[in-house]
Coordinates of C-alpha atoms in Angstrom, one line a residue:
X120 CA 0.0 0.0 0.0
X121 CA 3.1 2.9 1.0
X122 CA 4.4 1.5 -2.9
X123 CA 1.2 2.8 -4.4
X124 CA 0.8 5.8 -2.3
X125 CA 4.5 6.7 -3.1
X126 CA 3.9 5.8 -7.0
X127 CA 0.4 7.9 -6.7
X128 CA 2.5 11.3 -5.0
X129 CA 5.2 11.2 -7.9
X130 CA 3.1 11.0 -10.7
X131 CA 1.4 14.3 -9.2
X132 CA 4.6 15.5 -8.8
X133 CA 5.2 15.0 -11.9
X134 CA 2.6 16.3 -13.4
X135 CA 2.6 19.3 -11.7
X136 CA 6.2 19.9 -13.0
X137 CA 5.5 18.7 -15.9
X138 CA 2.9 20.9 -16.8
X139 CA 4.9 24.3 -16.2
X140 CA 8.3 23.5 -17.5
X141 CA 6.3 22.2 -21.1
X142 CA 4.8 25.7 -21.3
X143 CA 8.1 27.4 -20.3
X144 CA 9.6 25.4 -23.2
X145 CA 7.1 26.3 -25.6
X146 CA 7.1 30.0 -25.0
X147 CA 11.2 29.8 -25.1
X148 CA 11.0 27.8 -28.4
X149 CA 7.8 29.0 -30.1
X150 CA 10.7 32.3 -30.8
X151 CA 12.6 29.8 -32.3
X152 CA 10.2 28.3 -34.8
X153 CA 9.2 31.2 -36.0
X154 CA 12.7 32.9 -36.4
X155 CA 11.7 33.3 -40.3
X156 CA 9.0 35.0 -39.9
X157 CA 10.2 37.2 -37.3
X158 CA 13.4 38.2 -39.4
X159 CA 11.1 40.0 -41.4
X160 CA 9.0 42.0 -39.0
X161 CA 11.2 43.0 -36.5
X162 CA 14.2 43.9 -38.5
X163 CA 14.9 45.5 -41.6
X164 CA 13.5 44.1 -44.9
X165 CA 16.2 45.4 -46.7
X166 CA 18.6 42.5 -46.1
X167 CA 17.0 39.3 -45.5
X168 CA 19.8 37.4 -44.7
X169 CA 21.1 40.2 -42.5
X170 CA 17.6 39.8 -40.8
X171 CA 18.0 36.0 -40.5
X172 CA 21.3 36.2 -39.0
X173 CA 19.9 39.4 -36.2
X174 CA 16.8 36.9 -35.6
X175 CA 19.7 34.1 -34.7
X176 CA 21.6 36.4 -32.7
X177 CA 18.3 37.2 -30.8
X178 CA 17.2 33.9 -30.0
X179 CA 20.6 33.2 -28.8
X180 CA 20.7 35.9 -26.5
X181 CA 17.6 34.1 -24.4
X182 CA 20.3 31.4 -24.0
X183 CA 23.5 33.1 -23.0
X184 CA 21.7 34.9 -19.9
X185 CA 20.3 31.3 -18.9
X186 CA 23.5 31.1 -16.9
X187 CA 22.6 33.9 -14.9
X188 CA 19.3 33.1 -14.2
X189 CA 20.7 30.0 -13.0
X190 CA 22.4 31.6 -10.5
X191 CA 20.0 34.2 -9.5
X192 CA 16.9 31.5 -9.5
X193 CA 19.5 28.9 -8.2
X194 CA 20.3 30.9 -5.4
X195 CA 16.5 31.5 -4.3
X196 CA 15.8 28.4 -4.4
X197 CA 18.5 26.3 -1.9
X198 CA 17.3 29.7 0.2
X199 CA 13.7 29.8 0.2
X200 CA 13.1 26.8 -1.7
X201 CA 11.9 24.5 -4.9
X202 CA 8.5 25.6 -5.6
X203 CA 8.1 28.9 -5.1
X204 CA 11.1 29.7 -7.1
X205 CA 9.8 27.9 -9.8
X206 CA 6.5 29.7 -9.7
X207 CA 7.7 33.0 -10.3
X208 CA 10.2 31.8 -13.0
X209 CA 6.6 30.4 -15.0
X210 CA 5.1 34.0 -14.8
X211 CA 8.2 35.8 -15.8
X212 CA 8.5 33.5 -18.6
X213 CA 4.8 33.5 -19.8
X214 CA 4.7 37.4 -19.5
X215 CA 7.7 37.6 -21.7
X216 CA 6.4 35.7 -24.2
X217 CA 3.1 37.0 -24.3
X218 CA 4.6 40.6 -24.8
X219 CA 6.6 39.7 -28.0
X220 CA 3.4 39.1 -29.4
X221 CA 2.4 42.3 -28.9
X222 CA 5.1 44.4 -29.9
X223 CA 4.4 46.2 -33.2
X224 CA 6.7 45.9 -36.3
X225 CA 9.7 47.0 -37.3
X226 CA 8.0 49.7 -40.2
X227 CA 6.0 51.1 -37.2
X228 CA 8.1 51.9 -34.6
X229 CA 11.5 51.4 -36.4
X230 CA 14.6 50.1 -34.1
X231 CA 12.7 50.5 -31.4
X232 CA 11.0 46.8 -32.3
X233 CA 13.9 44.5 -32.3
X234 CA 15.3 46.3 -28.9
X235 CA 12.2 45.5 -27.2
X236 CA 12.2 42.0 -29.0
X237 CA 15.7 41.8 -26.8
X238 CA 14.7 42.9 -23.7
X239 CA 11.9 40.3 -23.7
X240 CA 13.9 37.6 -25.0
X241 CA 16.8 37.7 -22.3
X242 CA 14.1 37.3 -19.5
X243 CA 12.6 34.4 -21.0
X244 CA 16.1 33.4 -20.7
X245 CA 16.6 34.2 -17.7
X246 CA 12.9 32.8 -16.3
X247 CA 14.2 29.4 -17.8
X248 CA 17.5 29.6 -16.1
X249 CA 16.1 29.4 -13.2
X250 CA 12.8 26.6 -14.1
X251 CA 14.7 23.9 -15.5
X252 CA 17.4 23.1 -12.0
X253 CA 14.1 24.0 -10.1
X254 CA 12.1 20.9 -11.4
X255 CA 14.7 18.6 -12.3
X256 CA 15.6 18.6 -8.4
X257 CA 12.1 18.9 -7.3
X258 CA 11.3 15.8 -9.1
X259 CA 14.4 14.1 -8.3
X260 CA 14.0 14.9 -4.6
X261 CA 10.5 13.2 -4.4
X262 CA 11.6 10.5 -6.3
X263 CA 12.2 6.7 -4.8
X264 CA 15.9 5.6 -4.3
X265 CA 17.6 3.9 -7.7
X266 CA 14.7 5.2 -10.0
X267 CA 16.0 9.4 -10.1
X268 CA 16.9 8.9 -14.0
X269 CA 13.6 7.3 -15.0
X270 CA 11.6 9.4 -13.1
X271 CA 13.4 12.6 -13.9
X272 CA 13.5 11.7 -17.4
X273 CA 9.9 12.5 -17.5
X274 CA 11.0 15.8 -17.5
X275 CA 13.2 15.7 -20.0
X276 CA 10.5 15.2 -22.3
X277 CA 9.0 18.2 -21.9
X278 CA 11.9 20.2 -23.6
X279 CA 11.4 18.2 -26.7
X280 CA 7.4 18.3 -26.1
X281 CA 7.6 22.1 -25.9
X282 CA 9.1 21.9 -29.5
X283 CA 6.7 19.9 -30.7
X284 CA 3.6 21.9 -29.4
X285 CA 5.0 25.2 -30.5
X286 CA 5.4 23.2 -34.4
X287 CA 1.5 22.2 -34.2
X288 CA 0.3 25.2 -33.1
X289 CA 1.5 27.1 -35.7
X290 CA 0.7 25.0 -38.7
X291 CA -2.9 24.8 -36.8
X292 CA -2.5 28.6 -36.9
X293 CA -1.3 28.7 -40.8
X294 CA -4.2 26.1 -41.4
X295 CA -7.1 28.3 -40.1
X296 CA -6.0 31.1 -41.6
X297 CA -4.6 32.2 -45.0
X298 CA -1.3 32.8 -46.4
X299 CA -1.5 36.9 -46.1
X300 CA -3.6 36.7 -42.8
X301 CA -1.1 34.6 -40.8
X302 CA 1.6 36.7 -42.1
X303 CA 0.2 40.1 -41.6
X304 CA -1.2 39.1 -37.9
X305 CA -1.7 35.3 -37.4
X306 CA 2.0 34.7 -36.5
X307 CA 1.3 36.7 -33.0
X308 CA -0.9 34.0 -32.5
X309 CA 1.1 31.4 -30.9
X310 CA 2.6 33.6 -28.4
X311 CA -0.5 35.6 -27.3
X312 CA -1.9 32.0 -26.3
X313 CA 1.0 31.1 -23.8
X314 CA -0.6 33.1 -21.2
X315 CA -3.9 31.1 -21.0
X316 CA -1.7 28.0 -20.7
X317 CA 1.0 29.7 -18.1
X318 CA -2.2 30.5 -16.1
X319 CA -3.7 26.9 -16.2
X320 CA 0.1 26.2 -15.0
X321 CA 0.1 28.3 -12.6
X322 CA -3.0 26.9 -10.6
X323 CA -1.9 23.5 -10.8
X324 CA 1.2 24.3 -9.5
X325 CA 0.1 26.9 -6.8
X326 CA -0.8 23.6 -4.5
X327 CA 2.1 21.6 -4.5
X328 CA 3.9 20.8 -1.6
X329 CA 7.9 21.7 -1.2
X330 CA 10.1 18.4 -2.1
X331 CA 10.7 16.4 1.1
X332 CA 14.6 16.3 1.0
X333 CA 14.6 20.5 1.2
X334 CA 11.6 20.0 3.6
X335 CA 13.9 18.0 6.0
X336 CA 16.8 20.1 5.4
X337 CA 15.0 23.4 6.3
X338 CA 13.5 21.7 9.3
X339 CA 16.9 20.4 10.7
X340 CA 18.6 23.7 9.7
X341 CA 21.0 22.2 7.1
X342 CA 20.2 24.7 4.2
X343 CA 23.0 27.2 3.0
X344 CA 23.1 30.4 4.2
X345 CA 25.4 31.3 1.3
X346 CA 24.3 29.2 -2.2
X347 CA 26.7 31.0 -4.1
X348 CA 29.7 30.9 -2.3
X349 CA 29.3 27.1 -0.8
X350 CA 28.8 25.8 -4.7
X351 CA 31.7 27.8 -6.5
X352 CA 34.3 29.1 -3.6
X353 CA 34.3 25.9 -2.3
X354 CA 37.3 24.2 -4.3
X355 CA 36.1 20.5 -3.5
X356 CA 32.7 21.8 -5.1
X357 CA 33.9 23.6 -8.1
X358 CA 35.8 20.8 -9.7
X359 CA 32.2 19.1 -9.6
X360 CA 30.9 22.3 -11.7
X361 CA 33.6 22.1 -14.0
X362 CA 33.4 18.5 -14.6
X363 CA 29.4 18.5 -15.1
X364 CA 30.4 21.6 -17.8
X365 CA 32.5 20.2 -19.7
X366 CA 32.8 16.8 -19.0
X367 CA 28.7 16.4 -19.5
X368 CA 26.9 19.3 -20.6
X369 CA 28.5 21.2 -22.8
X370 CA 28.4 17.9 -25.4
X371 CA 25.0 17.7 -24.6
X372 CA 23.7 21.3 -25.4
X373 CA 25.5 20.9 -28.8
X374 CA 23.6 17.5 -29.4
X375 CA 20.5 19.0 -28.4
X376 CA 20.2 21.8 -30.4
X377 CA 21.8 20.4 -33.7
X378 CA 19.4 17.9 -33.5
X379 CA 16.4 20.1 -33.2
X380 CA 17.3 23.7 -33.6
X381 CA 20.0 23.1 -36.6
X382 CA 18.3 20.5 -38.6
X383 CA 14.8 22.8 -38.7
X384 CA 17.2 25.6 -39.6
X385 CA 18.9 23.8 -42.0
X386 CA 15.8 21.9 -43.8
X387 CA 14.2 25.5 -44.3
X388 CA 17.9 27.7 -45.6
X389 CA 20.0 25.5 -46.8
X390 CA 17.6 22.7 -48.2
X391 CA 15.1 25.3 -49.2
X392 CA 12.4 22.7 -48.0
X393 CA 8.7 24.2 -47.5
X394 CA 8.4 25.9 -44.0
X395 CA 5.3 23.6 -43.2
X396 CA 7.0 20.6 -44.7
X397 CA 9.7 20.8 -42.7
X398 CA 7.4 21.5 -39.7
X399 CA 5.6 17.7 -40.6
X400 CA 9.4 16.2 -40.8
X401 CA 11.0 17.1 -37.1
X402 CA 7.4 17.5 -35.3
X403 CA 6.8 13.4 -36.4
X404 CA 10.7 12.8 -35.6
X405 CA 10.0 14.2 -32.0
X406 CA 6.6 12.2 -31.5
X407 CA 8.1 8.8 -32.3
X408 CA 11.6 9.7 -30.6
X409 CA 10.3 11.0 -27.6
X410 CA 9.6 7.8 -25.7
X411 CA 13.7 6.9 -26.0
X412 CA 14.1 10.2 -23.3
X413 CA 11.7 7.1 -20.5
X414 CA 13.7 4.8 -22.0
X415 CA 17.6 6.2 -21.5
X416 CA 16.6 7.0 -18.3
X417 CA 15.4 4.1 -17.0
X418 CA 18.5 2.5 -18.4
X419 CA 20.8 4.7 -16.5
X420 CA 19.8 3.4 -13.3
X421 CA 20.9 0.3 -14.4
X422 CA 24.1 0.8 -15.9
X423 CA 25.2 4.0 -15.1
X424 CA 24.4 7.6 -16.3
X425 CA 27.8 8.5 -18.0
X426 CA 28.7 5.9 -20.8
X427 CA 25.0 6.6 -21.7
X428 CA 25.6 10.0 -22.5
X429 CA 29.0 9.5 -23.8
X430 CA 28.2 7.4 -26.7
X431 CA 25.2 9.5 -28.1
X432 CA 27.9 12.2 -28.0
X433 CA 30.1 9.8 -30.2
X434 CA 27.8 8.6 -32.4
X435 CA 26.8 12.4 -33.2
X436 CA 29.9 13.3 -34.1
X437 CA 31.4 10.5 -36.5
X438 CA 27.3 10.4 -38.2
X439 CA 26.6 14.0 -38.4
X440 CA 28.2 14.9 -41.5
X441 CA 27.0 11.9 -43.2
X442 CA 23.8 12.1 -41.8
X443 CA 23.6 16.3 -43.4
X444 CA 24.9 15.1 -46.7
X445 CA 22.6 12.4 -47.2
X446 CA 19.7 14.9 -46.1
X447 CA 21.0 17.7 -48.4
X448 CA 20.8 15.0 -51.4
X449 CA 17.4 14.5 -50.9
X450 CA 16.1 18.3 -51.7
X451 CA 19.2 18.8 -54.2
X452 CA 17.6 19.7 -57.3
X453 CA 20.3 19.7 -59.3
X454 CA 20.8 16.0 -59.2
X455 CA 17.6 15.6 -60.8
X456 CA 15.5 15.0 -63.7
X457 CA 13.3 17.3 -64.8
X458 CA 9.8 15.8 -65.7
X459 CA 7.5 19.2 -66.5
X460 CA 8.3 23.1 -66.3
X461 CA 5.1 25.6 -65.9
X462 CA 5.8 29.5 -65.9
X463 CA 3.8 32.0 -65.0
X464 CA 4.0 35.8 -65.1
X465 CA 3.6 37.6 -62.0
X466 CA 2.8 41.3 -60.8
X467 CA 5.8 43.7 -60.2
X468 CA 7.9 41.9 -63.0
X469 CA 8.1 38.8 -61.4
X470 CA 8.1 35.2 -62.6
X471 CA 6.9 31.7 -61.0
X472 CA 8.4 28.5 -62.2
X473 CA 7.0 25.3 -60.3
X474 CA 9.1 22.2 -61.7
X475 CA 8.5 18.9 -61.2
X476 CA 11.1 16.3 -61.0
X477 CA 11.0 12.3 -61.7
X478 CA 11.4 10.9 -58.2
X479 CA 8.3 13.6 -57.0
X480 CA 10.4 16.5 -56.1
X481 CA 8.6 20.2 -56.5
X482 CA 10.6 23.3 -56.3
X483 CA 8.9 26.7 -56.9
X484 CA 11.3 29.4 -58.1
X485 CA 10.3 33.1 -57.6
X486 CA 12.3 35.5 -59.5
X487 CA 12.7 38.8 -61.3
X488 CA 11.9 38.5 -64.9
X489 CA 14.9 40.6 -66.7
X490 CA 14.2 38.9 -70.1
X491 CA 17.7 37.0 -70.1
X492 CA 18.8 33.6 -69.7
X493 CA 19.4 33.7 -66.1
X494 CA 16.6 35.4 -64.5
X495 CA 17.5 36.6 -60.7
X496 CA 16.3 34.1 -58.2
X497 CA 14.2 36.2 -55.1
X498 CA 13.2 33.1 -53.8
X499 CA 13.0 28.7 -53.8
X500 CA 11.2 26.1 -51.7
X501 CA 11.4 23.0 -52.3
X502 CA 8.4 19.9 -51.3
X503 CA 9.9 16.3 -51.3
X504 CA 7.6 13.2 -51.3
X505 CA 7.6 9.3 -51.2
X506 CA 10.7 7.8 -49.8
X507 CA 12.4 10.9 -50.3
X508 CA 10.2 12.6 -47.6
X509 CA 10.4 9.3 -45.2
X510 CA 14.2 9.0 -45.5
X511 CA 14.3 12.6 -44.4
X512 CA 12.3 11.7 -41.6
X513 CA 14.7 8.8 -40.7
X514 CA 17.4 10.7 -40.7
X515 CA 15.9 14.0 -38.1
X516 CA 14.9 10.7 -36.2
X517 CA 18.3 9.3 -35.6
X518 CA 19.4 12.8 -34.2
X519 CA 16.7 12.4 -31.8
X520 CA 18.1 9.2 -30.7
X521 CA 21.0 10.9 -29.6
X522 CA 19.4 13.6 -27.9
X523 CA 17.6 11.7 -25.9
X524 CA 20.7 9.3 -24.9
X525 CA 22.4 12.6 -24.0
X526 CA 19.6 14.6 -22.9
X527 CA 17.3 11.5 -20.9
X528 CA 19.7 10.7 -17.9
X529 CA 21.8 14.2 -17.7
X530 CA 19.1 15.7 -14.4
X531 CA 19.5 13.1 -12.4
X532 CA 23.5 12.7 -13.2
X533 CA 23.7 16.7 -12.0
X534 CA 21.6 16.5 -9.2
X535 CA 23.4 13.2 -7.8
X536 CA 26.7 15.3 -8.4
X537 CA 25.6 17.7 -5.9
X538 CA 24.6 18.2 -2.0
X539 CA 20.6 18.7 -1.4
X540 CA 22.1 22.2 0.5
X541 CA 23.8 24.1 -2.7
X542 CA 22.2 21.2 -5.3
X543 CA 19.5 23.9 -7.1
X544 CA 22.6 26.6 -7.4
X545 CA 25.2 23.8 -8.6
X546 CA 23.8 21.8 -11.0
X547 CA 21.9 24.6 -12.7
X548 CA 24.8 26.7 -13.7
X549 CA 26.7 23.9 -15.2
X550 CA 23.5 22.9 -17.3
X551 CA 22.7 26.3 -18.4
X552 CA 26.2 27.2 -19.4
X553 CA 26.6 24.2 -21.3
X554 CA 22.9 24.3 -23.0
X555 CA 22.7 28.2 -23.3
X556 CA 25.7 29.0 -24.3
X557 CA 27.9 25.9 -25.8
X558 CA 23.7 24.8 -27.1
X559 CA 22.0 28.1 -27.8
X560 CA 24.7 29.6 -30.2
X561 CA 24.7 27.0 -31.8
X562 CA 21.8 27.9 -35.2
X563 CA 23.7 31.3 -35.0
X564 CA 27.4 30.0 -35.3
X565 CA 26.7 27.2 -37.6
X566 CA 24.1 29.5 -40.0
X567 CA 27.4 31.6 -39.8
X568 CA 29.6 29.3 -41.0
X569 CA 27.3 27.8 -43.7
X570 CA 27.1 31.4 -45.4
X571 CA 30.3 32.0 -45.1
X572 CA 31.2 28.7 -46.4
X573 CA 28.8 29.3 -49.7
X574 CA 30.1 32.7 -50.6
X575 CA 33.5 31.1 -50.4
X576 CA 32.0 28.6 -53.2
X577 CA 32.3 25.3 -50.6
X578 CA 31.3 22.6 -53.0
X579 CA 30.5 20.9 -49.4
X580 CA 29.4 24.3 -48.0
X581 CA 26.3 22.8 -46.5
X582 CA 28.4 20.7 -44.2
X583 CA 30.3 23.5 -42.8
X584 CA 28.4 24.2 -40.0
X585 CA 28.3 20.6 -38.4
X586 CA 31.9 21.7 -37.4
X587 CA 30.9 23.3 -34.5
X588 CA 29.1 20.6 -32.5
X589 CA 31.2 17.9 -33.7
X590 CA 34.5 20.0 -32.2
X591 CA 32.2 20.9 -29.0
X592 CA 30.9 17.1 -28.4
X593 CA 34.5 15.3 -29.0
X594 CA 36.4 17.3 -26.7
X595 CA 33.5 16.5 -24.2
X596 CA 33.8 13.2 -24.8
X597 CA 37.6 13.1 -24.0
X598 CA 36.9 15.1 -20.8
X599 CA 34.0 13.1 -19.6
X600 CA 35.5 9.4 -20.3
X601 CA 38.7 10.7 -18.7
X602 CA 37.4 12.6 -15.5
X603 CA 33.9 11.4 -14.7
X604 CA 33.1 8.3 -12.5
X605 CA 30.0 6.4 -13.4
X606 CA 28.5 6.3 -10.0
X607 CA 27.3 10.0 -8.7
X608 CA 29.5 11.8 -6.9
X609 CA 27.6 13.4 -3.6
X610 CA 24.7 10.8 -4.2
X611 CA 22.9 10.8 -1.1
X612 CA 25.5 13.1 1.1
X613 CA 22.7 15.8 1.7

């Protein structure tokens, strides 16, 4: 009967936490999703790559102040505690996000639009610097002894769940509406919702109860009077930081977001693939992969947390440049044979051409009509089909797979590094810095090096930005199999 009860208190636990930090990772990625469209309403139209690249550095910006939210939420909550910290983070966040759906464009109020767009951006960063280390130990801390990874990995769906909500409600959003509606007004959509769901959030977790191991630790008087100085002056304490940094999380963030973040980028600029098309691809990738976050998790309290993690950082970076090749063949048009040509004259001196290829490719070329042989191209999409369009899915899914060996035992392998006292403060730096930084500039660095790679005429330019997580994640893996035990390190020294 105490089994059942015990099983019946973490799955509300879970749910509760569940709930919030799924919302928080919608509103932080939802920005993400739509980078495309925001590049070319709240920055100027005059260059849209320019625009691209500002959106990038944007979104990025949310990530690099994760750190310090981390430290700032962190702090609160081995002070005051779990849940209330993680309350206020879920309003900060969902206010944020809300906002950016109000702010008016670029042609209305000029600079003044992608400034705000900042402001707002680096406190959704910071409200989910300070959410993720919040439930990860809250869950962990309520969960039985020898099951922390595969109950913890319940949250780690919710990153990848976030994702994928913030993919189907915007195609919901582009179905409902038309073209010129959703791009005039529709795209503000998405974000103005997050507050109905942040409130829902916010009254399921408004009655849950503080974690039992903080509890106890409050009650006996164990707590840290200083977070800050116990988890990083402490020398003892500090080589744990480092170690979970870059022996852990720093490989991970790069995994993570190449997986998700890059591939979407890449399918949309460098394949040229149709924005909802690519949508479909990673949002069915991330329902069938996400079970394997349960899965890695539970495994890791088998075997261990760390080879776990290691070899999804291996096998990322000796596939990944396959893996991008084989994707860009796919959408390469110039490998293929043409089957039909239709050409249509537009307004404003424009032409259409919608070609049809053998295997069931489609591109649709935009350009300037300037009545010579090569026209100037504005604009190309490209819709794959058949096995073309299932391989593609194959190979986002594999990515997955990684990210969820990686990404699936990595809260309960910070929070065992760490003492229940400092355990918020210590483990969420190292994750943050690692995921917002090493992770978050990621689509900026790589969409960097990509563009630089092409005006260089790269015959392999498309592959040029995989050389950023595949440096990141091998020097990671060197670190970690080197330096990190398998068994945690403070595990149960509260």
């Amino acid at each position: 009967m105490k089994e059942n009860t015990n099983t019946k208190t973490i799955w509300k636990v879970i749910g509760a936490s569940s709930m919030g930090t799924l919302i928080e990772w919608y509103d932080f990625f939802i920005f993400g999703s739509l980078s495309i469209v925001i590049s070319t309403k709240f920055f100027p139209a005059d260059n849209p790559t320019a625009a691209f690249l500002s959106t990038l550095a944007t979104f990025a910006a949310g990530f690099v102040v994760r750190p310090f939210g981390a430290l700032f939420f962190g702090r609160l909550g081995d002070l005051i505690g779990r849940k209330y910290t993680f309350m206020v983070t879920l309003l900060l966040m969902g206010g944020a996000t809300f906002l950016i759906g109000c702010i008016p464009s670029y042609e209305s109020i000029g600079f003044l639009a992608p400034l705000l767009v900042l402001i707002l951006r680096l406190l959704q960063g910071l409200a989910l610097g300070g959410e993720y280390g919040g439930a990860a130990t809250y869950v962990a801390e309520h969960a039985p002894e020898g099951q922390r990874g595969y109950w913890t990995s319940w949250i780690q769906t919710t990153a990848t769940f976030g994702l994928f909500i913030s993919l189907v409600v915007i195609l919901l959003t582009k179905y409902i509406l038309t073209e010129e509606q959703f791009d005039a007004w529709g795209w503000r959509v998405p974000f103005i919702l997050s507050i109905l769901m942040v409130y829902v959030s916010y009254l399921i977790r408004k009655n849950m109860s503080e974690s039992p191991e903080f509890a106890k630790a409050k009650e006996e008087g164990t707590t840290s009077k200083n977070p800050l100085k116990e988890s990083f002056g402490n020398r003892y304490n500090l080589k744990f930081v480092l170690l979970a940094l870059f022996g852990a999380a720093m490989g991970q963030g790069v995994v993570w977001y190449t997986g998700q973040f890059y591939s979407m980028s890449y399918m949309k600029t460098v394949m040229h693939l149709n924005s909802d098309e690519a949508d479909m691809i990673l949002g069915t990738a991330l329902l069938i992969g996400t079970p394997f976050f349960i899965l890695f998790g539970w495994l890791s309290d088998k075997v261990g947390r760390k080879w776990i993690m290691l070899l999804g950082m291996l096998l990322a970076l000796c596939t990944y440049r396959p893996i991008y090749k084989a994707m860009y063949q796919l959408a390469d048009t110039s490998t293929k044979e043409v089957s039909s040509t239709n050409t249509l004259k537009l307004a404003d001196n424009k032409l259409q051409t919608i070609i049809q290829y053998t295997d069931g490719t489609r591109s649709q070329e935009i350009s300037h009509d300037q009545s010579t042989e090569q026209d100037t191209l504005i604009k190309k999409t490209v819709t794959v089909h058949g096995s073309n369009r299932i391989g593609l899915t194959a190979l986002i899914f594999i990515q997955i797979i990684y990210i969820t060996m990686v990404y699936g035992p990595i809260a309960a392998f910070l929070v065992e590094m760490f003492p229940v006292k400092i355990r918020y403060t210590s483990m969420s730096l190292p994750y943050h810095v690692g995921n917002g930084i090493f992770g978050g500039l990621l689509p900026a660095i790589s969409t960097y090096l990509t563009t630089n790679a092409q005006i260089a005429q790269d015959p392999e330019f498309y592959l040029a930005g995989l050389w950023y997580p595949i440096i990141i994640a091998a020097v990671c893996f060197i670190i970690g199999s080197l330096y990190i035990k398998n068994k945690p390190n403070h595990l149960n020294n509260g």
